[in-house]
XYZ file of C-alpha atoms in Angstrom:
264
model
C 34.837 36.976 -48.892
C 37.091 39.920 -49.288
C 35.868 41.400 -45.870
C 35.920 37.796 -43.963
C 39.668 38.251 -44.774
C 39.726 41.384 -42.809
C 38.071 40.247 -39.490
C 40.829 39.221 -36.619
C 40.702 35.348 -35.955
C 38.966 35.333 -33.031
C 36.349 37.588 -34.358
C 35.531 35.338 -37.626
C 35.617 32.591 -35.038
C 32.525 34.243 -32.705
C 30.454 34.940 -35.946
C 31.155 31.558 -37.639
C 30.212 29.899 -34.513
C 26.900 31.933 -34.206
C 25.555 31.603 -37.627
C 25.929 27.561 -36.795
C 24.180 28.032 -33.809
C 21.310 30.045 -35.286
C 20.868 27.524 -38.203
C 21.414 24.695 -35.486
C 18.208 26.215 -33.709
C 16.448 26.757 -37.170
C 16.502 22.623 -37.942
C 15.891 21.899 -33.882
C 12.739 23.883 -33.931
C 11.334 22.931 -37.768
C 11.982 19.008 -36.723
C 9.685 19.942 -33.205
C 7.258 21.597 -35.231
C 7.166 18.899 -38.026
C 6.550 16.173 -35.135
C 3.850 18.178 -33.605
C 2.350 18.661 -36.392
C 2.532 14.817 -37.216
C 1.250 13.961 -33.681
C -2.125 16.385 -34.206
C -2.591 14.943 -37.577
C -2.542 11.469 -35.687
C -4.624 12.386 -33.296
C -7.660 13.980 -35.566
C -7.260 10.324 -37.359
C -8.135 8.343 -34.599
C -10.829 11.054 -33.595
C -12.257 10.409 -37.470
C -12.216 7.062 -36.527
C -13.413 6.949 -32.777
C -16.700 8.820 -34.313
C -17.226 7.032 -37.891
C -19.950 4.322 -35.601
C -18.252 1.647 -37.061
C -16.264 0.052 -33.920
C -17.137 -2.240 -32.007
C -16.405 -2.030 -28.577
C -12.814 -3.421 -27.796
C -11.651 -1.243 -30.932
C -12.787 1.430 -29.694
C -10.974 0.895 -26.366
C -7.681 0.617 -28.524
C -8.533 3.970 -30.250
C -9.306 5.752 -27.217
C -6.272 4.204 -25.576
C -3.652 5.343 -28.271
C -5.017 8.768 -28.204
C -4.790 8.812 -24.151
C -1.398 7.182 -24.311
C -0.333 9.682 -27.353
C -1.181 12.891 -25.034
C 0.357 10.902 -22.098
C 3.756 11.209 -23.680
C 3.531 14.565 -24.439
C 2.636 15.122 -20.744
C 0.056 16.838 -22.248
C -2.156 16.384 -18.928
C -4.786 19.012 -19.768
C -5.209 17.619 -22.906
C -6.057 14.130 -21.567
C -8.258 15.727 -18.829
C -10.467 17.171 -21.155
C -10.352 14.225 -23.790
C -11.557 11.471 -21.137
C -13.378 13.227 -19.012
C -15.562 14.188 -22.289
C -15.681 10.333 -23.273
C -17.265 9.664 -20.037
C -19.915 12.281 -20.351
C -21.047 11.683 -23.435
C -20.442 7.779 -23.047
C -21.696 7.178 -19.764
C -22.526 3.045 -20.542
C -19.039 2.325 -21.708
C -17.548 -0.509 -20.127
C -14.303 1.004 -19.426
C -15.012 3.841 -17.745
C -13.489 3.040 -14.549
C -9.739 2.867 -16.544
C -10.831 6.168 -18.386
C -11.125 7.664 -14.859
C -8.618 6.098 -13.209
C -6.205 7.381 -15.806
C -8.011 11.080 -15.302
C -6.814 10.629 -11.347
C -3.546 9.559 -12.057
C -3.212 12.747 -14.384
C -4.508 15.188 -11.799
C -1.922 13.625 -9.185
C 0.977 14.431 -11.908
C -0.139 17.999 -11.776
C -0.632 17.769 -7.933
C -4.194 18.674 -7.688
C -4.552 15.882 -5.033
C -8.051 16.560 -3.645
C -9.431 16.361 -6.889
C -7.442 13.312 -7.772
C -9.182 11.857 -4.564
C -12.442 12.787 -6.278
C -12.262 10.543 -9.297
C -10.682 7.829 -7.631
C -13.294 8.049 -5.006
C -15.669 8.352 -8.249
C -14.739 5.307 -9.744
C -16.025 3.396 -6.455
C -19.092 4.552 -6.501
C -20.595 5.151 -10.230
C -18.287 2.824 -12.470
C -18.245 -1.222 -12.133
C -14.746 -2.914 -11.915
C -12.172 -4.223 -13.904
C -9.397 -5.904 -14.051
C -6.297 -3.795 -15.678
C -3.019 -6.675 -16.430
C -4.989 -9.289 -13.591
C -5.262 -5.777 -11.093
C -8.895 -4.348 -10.420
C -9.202 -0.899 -10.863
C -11.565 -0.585 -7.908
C -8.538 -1.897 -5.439
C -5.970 0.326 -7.228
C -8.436 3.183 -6.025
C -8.474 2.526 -2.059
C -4.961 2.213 -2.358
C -4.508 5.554 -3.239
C -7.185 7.061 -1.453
C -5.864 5.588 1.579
C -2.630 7.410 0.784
C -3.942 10.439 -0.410
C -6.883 11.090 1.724
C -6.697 13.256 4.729
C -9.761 13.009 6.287
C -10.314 10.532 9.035
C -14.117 9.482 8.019
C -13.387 8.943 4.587
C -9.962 6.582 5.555
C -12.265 5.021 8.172
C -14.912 3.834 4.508
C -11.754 2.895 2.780
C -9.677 0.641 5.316
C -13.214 -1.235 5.517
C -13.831 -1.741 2.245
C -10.114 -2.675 1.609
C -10.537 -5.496 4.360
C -14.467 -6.653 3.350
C -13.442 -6.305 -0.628
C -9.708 -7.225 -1.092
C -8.752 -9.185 2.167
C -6.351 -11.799 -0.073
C -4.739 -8.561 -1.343
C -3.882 -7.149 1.897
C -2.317 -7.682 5.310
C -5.489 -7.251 7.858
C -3.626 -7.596 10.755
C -1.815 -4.247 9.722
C -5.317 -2.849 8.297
C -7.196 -3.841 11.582
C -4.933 -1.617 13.745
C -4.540 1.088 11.242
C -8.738 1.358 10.920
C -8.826 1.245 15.173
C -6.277 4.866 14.680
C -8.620 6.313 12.429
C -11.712 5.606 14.443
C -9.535 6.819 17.310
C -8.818 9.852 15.244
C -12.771 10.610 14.665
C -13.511 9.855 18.488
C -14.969 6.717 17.307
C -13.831 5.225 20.824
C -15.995 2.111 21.233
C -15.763 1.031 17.399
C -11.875 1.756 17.941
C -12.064 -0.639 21.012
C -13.820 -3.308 18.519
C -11.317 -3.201 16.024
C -8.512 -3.162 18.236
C -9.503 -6.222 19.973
C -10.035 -7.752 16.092
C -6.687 -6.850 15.723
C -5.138 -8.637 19.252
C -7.437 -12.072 18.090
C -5.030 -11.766 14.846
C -2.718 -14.736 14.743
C 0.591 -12.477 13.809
C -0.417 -9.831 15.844
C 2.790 -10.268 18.697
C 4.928 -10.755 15.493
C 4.093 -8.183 13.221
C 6.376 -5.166 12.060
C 3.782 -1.970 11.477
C 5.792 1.156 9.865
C 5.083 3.754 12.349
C 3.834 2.227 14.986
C 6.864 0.236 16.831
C 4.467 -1.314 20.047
C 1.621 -1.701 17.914
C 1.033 -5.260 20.140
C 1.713 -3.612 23.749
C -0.510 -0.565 22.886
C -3.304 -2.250 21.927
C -3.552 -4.624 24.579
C -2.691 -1.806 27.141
C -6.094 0.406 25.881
C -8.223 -3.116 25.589
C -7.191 -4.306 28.945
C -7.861 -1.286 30.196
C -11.514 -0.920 29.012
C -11.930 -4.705 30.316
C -10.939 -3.840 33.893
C -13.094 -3.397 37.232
C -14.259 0.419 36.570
C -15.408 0.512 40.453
C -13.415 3.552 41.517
C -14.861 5.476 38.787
C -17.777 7.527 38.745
C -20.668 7.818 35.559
C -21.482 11.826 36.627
C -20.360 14.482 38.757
C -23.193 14.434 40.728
C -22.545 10.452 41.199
C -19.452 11.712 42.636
C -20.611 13.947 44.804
C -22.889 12.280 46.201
C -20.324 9.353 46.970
C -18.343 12.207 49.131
C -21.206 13.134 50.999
C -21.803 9.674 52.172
C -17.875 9.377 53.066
C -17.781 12.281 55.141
C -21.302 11.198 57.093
C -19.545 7.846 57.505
C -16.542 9.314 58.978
C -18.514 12.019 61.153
C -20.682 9.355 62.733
C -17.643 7.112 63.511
C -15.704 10.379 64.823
C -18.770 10.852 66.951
C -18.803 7.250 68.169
C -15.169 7.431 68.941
C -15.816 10.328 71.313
C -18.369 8.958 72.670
C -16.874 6.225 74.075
C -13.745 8.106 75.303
């Protein structure tokens, strides 16, 4: 105390304040550590529990489900990679599979590993049945991200179709038909483009409808299916079609050139 009494003001002032901050930082970091260490014990609980064999199947959802959720909100996304993509492996008959994935996707597209995102949710279609997550199927929440995720024009052309054969109450297929003819166009696809644009003219909101992105959605349609409709008489299937069409012109207008002189 006898030396605190010799310090200047502002001096006792810098060293008082930095002793609080270093035993502010002390309690900030022993509360992290004592809730991290709460959260692992939690977590090797319910993994004691997920493996005793004695749930049934709906409890063992809930387990699973608190221990996803748990990692979740430590954005811990790693961590829940690993933990479901494990389940799946080793579980490959559980019913909820296609949720374990779909929450595996959603994790990847937090991190921003898109393509591989696109591979689970594309995953889910094909290897895992559906469900129904709060009244939404899993399987529909997967083309809708795929369809806004995927870059590849084949792989949108598979999804728009199954969103309009699967889901057709849960989307607009007036918007989906002309959106599918653009991919197909996009692949050189020409004469299923042509299909599914006319599908899309025989729509009854088709004059009507507002399609982000594409303003004269109506007028170009009906320009390129008109067009394919028309009298294609002044075209020609092959070059040598065409040529041989000239040759036949010019012998037409030689023998009438010829005639012409003649006469004069």
């Amino acid at each position: 105390m006898k030396l605190l009494k010799w310090l200047p003001a502002k001096t006792f002032a810098k060293v008082f304040l930095l002793s609080s901050l270093i035993l502010f930082s002390g309690c900030k970091n022993s509360t992290a550590q004592k809730k991290s260490n709460q959260q692992l014990n939690t977590q090797e609980e319910l993994q004691i529990l997920l493996e005793s064999g004695t749930l049934n199947a709906k409890q063992r959802y809930s387990i699973i489900k608190q221990m996803a959720d748990n990692l979740l909100a430590e954005k811990d996304y790693q961590g829940l990679i690993l933990f479901l993509t494990d389940w799946v492996d080793d579980n490959p008959d559980d019913m909820y599979n296609s949720y374990w994935l779909l929450m595996t996707a959603y994790a990847y597209l937090s991190t921003g590993a898109e393509p591989v995102a696109e591979y689970y949710f594309d995953r889910i279609l094909q290897q895992c049945q559906d469900l129904l997550v709060k009244g939404n199927s899993v399987h529909f929440i997967c083309l809708q991200n795929l369809i806004q995720i995927s870059k590849t024009p084949s792989h949108r052309i598979k999804y728009f179709n199954e969103l309009i054969s699967r889901f057709p109450q849960n989307v607009n297929t007036t918007e989906l038909y002309l959106r599918l003819a653009l991919e197909y166009q996009n692949d050189s696809q020409w004469s299923q483009a042509l299909k599914t644009y006319s599908l899309f003219l025989e729509q009854p909101d088709a004059t009507t409808i507002q399609i982000p992105g594409e303003p004269d959605a109506y007028k170009n349609a009906r320009h390129l299916v008109d067009f394919n409709n028309s009298s294609k008489d002044w075209t020609f299937e092959s070059l040598s079609a065409l040529e041989e069409a000239v040759k036949k012109a010019i012998q037409t207008t030689t023998g009438r050139l010829w005639t012409n002189t003649k006469l004069k």
